CSV table of C-alpha atoms in Angstrom, one decimal:
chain,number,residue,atom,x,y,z
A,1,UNK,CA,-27.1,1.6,18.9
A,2,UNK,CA,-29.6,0.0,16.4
A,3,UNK,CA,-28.5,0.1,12.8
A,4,UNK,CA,-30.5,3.2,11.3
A,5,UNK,CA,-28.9,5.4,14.5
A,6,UNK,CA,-25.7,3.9,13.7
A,7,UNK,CA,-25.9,4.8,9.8
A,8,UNK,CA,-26.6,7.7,10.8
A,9,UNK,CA,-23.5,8.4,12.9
A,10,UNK,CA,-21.1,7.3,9.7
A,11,UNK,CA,-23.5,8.7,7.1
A,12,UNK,CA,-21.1,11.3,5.5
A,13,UNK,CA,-23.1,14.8,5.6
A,14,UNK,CA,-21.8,15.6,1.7
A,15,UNK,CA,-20.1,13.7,-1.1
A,16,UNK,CA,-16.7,14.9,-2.2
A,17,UNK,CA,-17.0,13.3,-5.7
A,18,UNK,CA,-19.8,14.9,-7.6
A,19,UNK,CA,-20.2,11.0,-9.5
A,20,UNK,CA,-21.8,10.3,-6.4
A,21,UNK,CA,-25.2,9.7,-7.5
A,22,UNK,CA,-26.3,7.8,-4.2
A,23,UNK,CA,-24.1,7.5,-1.4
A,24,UNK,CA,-25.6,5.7,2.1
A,25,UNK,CA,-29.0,4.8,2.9
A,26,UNK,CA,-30.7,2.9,0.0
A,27,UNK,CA,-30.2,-0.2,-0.7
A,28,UNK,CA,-26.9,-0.1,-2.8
A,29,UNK,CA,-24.7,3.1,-3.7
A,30,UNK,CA,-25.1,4.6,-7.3
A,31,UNK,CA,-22.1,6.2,-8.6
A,32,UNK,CA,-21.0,7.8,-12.2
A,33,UNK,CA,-17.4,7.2,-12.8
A,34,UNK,CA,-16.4,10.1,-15.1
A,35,UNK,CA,-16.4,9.9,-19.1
A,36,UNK,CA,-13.6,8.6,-20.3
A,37,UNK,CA,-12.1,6.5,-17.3
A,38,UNK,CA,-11.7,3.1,-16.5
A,39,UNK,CA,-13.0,2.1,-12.8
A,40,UNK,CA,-10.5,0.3,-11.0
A,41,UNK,CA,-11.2,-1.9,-8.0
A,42,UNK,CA,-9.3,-3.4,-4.5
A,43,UNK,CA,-10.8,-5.1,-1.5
A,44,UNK,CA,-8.9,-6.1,1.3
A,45,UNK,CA,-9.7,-8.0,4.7
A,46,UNK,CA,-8.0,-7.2,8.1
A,47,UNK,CA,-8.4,-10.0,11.1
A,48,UNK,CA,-7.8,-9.4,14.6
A,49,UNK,CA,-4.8,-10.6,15.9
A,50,UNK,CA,-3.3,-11.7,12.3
A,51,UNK,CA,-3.5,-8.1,10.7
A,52,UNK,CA,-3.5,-6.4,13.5
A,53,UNK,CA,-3.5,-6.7,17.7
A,54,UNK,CA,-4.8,-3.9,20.3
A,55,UNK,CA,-1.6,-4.3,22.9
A,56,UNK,CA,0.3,-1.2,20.5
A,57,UNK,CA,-3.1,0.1,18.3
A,58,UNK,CA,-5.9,1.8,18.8
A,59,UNK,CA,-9.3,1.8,16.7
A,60,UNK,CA,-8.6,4.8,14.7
A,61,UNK,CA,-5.2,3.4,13.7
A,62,UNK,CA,-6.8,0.2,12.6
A,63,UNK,CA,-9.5,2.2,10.8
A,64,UNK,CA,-6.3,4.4,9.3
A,65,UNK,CA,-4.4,0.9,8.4
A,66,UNK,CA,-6.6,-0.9,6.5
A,67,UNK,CA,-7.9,1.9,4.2
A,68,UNK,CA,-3.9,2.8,3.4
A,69,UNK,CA,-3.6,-0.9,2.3
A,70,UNK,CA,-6.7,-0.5,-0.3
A,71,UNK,CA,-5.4,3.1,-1.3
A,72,UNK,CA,-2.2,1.6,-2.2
A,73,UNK,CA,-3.1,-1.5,-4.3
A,74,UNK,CA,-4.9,2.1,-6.4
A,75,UNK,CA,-1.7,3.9,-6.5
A,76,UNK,CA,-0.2,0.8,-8.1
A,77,UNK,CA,-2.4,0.9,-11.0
A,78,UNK,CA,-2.3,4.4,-11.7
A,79,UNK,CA,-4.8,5.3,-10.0
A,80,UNK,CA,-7.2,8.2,-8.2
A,81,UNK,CA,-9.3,7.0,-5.4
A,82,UNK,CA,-12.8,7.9,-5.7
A,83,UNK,CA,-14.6,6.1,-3.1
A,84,UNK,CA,-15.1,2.9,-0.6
A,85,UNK,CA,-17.6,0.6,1.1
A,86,UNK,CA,-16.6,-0.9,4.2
A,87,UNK,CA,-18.1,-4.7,5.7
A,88,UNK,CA,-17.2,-5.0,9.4
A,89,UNK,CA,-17.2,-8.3,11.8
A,90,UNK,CA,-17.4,-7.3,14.8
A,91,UNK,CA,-17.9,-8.7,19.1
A,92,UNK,CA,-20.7,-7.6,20.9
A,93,UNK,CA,-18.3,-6.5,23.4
A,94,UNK,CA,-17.4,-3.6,21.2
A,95,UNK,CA,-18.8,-0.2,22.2
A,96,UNK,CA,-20.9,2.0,19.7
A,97,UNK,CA,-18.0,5.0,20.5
A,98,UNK,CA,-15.3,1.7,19.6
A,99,UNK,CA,-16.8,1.5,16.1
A,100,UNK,CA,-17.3,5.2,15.6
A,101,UNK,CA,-13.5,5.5,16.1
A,102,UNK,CA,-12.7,2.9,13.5
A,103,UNK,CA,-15.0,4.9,10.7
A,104,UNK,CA,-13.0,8.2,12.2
A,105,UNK,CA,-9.6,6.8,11.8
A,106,UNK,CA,-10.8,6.0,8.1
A,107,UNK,CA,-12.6,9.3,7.1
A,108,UNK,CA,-9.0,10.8,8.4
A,109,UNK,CA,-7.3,9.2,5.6
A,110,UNK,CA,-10.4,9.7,3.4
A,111,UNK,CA,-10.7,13.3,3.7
A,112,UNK,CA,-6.6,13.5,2.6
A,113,UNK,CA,-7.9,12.0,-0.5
A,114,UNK,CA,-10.8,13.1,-1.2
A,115,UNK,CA,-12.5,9.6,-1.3
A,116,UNK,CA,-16.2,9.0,0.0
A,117,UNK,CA,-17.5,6.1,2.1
A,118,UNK,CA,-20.5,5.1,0.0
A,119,UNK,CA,-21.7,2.1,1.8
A,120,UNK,CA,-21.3,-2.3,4.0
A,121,UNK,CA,-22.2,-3.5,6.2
A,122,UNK,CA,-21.8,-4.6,10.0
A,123,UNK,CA,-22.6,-8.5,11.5
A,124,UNK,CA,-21.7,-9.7,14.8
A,125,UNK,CA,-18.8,-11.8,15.0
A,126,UNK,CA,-16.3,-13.5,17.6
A,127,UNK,CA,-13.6,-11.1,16.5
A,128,UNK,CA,-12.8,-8.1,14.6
A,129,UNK,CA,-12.9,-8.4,10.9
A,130,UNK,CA,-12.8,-5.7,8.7
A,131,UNK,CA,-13.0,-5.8,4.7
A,132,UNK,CA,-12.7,-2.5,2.5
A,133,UNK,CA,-13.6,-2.4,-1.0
A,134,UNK,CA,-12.2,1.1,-3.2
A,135,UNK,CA,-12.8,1.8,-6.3
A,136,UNK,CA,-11.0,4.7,-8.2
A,137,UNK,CA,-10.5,6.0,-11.6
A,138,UNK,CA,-7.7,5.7,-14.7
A,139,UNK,CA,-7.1,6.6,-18.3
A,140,UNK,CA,-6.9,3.5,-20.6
A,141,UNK,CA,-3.5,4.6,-21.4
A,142,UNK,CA,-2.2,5.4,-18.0
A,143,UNK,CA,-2.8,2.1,-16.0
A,144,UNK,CA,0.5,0.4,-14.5
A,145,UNK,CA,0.7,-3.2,-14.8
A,146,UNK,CA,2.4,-5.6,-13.6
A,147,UNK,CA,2.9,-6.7,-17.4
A,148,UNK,CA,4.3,-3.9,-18.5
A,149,UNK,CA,8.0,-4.3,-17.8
A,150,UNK,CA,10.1,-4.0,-20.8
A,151,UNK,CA,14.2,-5.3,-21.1
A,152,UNK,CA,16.7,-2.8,-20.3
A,153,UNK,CA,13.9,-1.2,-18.0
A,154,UNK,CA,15.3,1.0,-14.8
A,155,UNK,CA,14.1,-0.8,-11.3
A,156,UNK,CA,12.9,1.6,-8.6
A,157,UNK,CA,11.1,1.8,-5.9
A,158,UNK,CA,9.8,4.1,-3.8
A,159,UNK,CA,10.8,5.7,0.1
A,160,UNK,CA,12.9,3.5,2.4
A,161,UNK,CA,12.3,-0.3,2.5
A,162,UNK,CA,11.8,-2.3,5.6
A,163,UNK,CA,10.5,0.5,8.1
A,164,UNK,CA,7.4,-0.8,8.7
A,165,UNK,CA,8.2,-4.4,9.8
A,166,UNK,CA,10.8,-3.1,11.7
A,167,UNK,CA,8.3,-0.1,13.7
A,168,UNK,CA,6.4,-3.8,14.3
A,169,UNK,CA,9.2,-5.4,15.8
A,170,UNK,CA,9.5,-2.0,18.2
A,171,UNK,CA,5.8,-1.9,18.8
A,172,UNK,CA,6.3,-5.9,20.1
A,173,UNK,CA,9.0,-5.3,22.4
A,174,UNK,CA,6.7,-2.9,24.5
A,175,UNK,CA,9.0,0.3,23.4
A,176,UNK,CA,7.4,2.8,25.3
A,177,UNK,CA,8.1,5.8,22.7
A,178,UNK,CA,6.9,6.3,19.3
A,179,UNK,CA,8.4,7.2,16.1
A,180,UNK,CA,8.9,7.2,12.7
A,181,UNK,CA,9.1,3.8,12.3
A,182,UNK,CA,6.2,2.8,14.8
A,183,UNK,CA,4.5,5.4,12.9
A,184,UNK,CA,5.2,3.3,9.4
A,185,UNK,CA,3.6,0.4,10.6
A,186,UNK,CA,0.5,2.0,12.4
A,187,UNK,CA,-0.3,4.3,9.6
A,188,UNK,CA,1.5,4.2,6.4
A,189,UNK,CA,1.3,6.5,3.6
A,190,UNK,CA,-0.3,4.9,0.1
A,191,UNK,CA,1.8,6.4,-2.5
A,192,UNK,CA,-1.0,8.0,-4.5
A,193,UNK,CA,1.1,11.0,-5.2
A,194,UNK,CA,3.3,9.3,-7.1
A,195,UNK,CA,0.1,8.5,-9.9
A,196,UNK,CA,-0.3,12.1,-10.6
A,197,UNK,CA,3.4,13.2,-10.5
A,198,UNK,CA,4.1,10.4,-12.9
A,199,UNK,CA,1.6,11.1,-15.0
A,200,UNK,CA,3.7,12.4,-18.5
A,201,UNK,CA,5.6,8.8,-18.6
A,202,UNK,CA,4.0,6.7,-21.6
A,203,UNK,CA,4.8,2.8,-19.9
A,204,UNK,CA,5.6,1.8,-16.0
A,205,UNK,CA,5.0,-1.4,-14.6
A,206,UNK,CA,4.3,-0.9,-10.8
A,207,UNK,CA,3.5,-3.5,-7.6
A,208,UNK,CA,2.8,-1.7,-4.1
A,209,UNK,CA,5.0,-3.6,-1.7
A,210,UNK,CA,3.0,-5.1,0.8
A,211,UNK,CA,4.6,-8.7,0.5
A,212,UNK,CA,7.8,-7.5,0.2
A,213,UNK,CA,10.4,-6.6,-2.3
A,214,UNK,CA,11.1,-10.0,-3.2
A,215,UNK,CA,7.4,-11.1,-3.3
A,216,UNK,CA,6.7,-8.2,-5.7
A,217,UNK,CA,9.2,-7.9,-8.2
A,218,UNK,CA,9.1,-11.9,-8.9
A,219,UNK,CA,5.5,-11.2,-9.5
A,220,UNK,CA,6.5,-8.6,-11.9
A,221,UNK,CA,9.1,-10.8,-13.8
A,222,UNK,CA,6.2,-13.4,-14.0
A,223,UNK,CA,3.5,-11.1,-15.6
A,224,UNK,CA,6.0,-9.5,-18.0
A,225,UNK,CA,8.4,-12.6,-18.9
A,226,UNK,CA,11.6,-10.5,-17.8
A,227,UNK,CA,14.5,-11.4,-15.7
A,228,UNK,CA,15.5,-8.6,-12.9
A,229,UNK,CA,18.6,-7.8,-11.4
A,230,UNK,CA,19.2,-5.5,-8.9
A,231,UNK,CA,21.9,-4.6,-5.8
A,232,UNK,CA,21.6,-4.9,-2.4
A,233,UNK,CA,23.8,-1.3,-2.1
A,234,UNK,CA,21.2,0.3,-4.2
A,235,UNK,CA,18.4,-0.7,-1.8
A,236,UNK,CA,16.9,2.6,0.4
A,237,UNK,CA,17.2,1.9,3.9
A,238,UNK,CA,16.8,4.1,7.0
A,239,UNK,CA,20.2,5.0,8.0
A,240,UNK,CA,18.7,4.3,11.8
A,241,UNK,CA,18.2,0.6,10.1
A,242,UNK,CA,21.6,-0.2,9.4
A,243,UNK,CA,23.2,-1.1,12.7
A,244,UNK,CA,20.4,-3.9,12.6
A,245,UNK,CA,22.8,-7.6,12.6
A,246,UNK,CA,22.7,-8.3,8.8
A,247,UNK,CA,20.9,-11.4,8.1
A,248,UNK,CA,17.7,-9.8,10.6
A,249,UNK,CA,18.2,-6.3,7.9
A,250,UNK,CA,17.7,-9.1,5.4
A,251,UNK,CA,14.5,-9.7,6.4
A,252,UNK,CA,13.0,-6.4,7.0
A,253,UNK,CA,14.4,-5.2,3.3
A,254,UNK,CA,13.5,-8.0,1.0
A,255,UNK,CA,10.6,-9.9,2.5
A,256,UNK,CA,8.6,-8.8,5.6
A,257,UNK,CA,6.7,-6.4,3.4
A,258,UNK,CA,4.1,-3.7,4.4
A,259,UNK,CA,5.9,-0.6,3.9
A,260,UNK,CA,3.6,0.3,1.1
A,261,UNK,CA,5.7,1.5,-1.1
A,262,UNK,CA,5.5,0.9,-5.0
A,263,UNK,CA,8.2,-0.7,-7.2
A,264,UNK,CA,8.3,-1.0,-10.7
A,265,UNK,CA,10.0,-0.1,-13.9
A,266,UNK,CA,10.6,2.3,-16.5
A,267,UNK,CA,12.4,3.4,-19.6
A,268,UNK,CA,15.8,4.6,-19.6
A,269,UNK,CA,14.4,7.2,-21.6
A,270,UNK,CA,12.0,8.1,-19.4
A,271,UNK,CA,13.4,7.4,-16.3
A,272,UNK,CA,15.0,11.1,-16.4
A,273,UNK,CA,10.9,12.6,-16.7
A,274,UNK,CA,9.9,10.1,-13.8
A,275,UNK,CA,12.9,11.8,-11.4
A,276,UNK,CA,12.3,15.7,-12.4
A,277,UNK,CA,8.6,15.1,-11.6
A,278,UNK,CA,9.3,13.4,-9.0
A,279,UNK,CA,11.8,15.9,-7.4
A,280,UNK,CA,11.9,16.9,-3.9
A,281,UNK,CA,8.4,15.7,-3.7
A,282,UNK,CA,8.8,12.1,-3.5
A,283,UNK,CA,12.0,9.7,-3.0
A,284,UNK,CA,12.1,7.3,-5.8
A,285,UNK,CA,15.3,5.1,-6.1
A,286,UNK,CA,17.0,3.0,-8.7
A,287,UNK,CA,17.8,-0.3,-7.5
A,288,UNK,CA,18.7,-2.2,-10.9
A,289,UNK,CA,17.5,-3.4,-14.4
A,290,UNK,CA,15.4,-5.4,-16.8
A,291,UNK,CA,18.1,-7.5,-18.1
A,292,UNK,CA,16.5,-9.7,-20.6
A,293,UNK,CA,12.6,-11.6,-22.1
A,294,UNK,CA,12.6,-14.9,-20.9
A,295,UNK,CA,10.0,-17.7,-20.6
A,296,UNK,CA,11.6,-18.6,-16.7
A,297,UNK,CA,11.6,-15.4,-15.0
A,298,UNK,CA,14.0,-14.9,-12.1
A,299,UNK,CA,15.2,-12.1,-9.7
A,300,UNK,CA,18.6,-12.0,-9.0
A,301,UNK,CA,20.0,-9.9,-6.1
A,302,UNK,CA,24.1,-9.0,-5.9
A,303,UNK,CA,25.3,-8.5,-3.0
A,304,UNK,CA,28.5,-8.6,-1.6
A,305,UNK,CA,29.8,-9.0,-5.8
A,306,UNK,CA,27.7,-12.6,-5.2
A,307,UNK,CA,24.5,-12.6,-7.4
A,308,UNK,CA,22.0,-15.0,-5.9
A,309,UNK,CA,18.6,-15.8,-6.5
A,310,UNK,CA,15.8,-14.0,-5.0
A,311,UNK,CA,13.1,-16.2,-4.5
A,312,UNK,CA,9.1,-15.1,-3.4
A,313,UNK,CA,10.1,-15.4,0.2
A,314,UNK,CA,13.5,-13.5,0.5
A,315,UNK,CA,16.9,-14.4,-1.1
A,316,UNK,CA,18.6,-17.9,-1.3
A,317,UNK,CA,22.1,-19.0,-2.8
A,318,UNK,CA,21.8,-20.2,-6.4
């Protein structure tokens, strides 16, 4: 397929956002963010056989997979999608139907969000390599930093932790069913839902977990200067998850990442507002506290009444 016909194929036939002011087929997009917002951008790459291998997906599962990833870095800012642009590296081996899939397992997502593809590019490459760019919209006063964690803060984080690098694990041992936690690593749900139930709470520091627990609350100890705490007990995890040998559980819950949830912190005074709008909507789970400012931020995880250190990578004895 030459590239016109091919733009053509992925051209959306309308806009959902009416900022749109050109969408495909000039030289660059042209878009209006609404008066008033702040536009907030994530881009993303996803390599063949490091991100993602064809033995347990398929195109439109990639296509879903690596838009989810952008969507989420959004919902941890606070933010409402808006639209994306999409650069693809691809083998000449692939098929034109091949890459239409991969935009089609995209626009699936897209269309749940209301988010318009407004532009890329495609080279030729030896393997599949696919970057997403999104851009979405905030209030000044509604953005969620990683900075914005406060002493005595509540720790929470969203859904069940661990499900997705354990669905992987399934996926690589040729299980020849799927289910809900194949399902979590194939095509995982970005958390925008919680941006616009959480709306009426002032401050919230958030991080979408897709290094891991660990990974992201030392990140947010760094930006805000705090020292975290929080119990192993506390943590959310599959109840399907817990006959998993201990030290393997470890690794799924606190470091293997990708589940896509969002941590972050709160209030005590608000953490009542951030559960009622929350409420049979969305599972959202304290898991500790804000303990103190510091100018050497830590994590600390009890468990088993030991309090160790919880480094980047996972836990270690301190």
């Amino acid at each position: 397929m030459k590239e016109f016909e091919f733009i053509q194929k992925i051209k959306p036939s309308y806009y959902r956002n009416s900022s749109v002011i050109k969408g495909i087929g000039d030289d660059a997009a042209v878009v209006k963010p609404p008066n008033g917002y702040e536009l907030v951008i994530a881009s993303d790459t996803m390599v063949e056989n490091v991100h993602f291998s064809f033995e347990y997906m398929e195109l439109k599962d990639i296509g879903f997979r690596v838009l989810a990833a952008n969507l989420s870095d959004l919902a941890a800012m606070g933010a409402t999608p808006l639209y994306y642009a999409v650069n693809i590296a691809v083998p000449s081996t692939y098929s034109d139907e091949q890459l239409i899939d991969l935009y089609l397992g995209m626009d699936e997502l897209a269309k749940k969000y209301k988010v318009d593809l407004i532009g890329g590019d495609t080279v030729s490459a030896n393997e599949l390599v696919i970057t997403i760019s999104v851009f979405g919209k905030v209030l000044p006063n509604k953005k969620r930093l990683r900075s914005y964690a406060k002493t005595n803060d509540i720790v929470f984080v969203t859904g069940n932790l661990g499900e997705a690098a354990y669905g992987y694990d399934l996926l690589k041992s040729d299980v020849l069913f799927e289910n809900h936690f194949t399902d979590r690593h194939k095509r995982p749900t970005p958390r925008l839902d919680f941006a616009e139930l959480t709306d009426s709470v002032t401050r919230m520091s958030l991080n979408d977990l897709s290094d891991g627990l660990a990974s992201e609350l030392n990140e947010i100890a760094e930006a805000s200067n705090v020292m975290i705490e929080i119990n192993w007990d506390d943590l959310p995890i599959h109840s399907k998850m817990t006959n998993i040998e201990i030290e393997q559980l470890k690794k799924y819950v606190l470091s293997s990442g990708e589940d896509f949830e969002l941590v972050g912190t709160c209030s005590p005074t608000e953490w009542d507002l951030l559960k009622e709008a929350t409420n049979n909507q969305l599972p959202v789970t304290p898991i500790g506290k804000v303990t103190a400012e510091t100018s050497t931020p830590e994590v600390y995880l009890t468990i088993n009444e030991t309090k160790t250190i919880l480094c980047k990578s996972g836990y270690s004895h301190g």
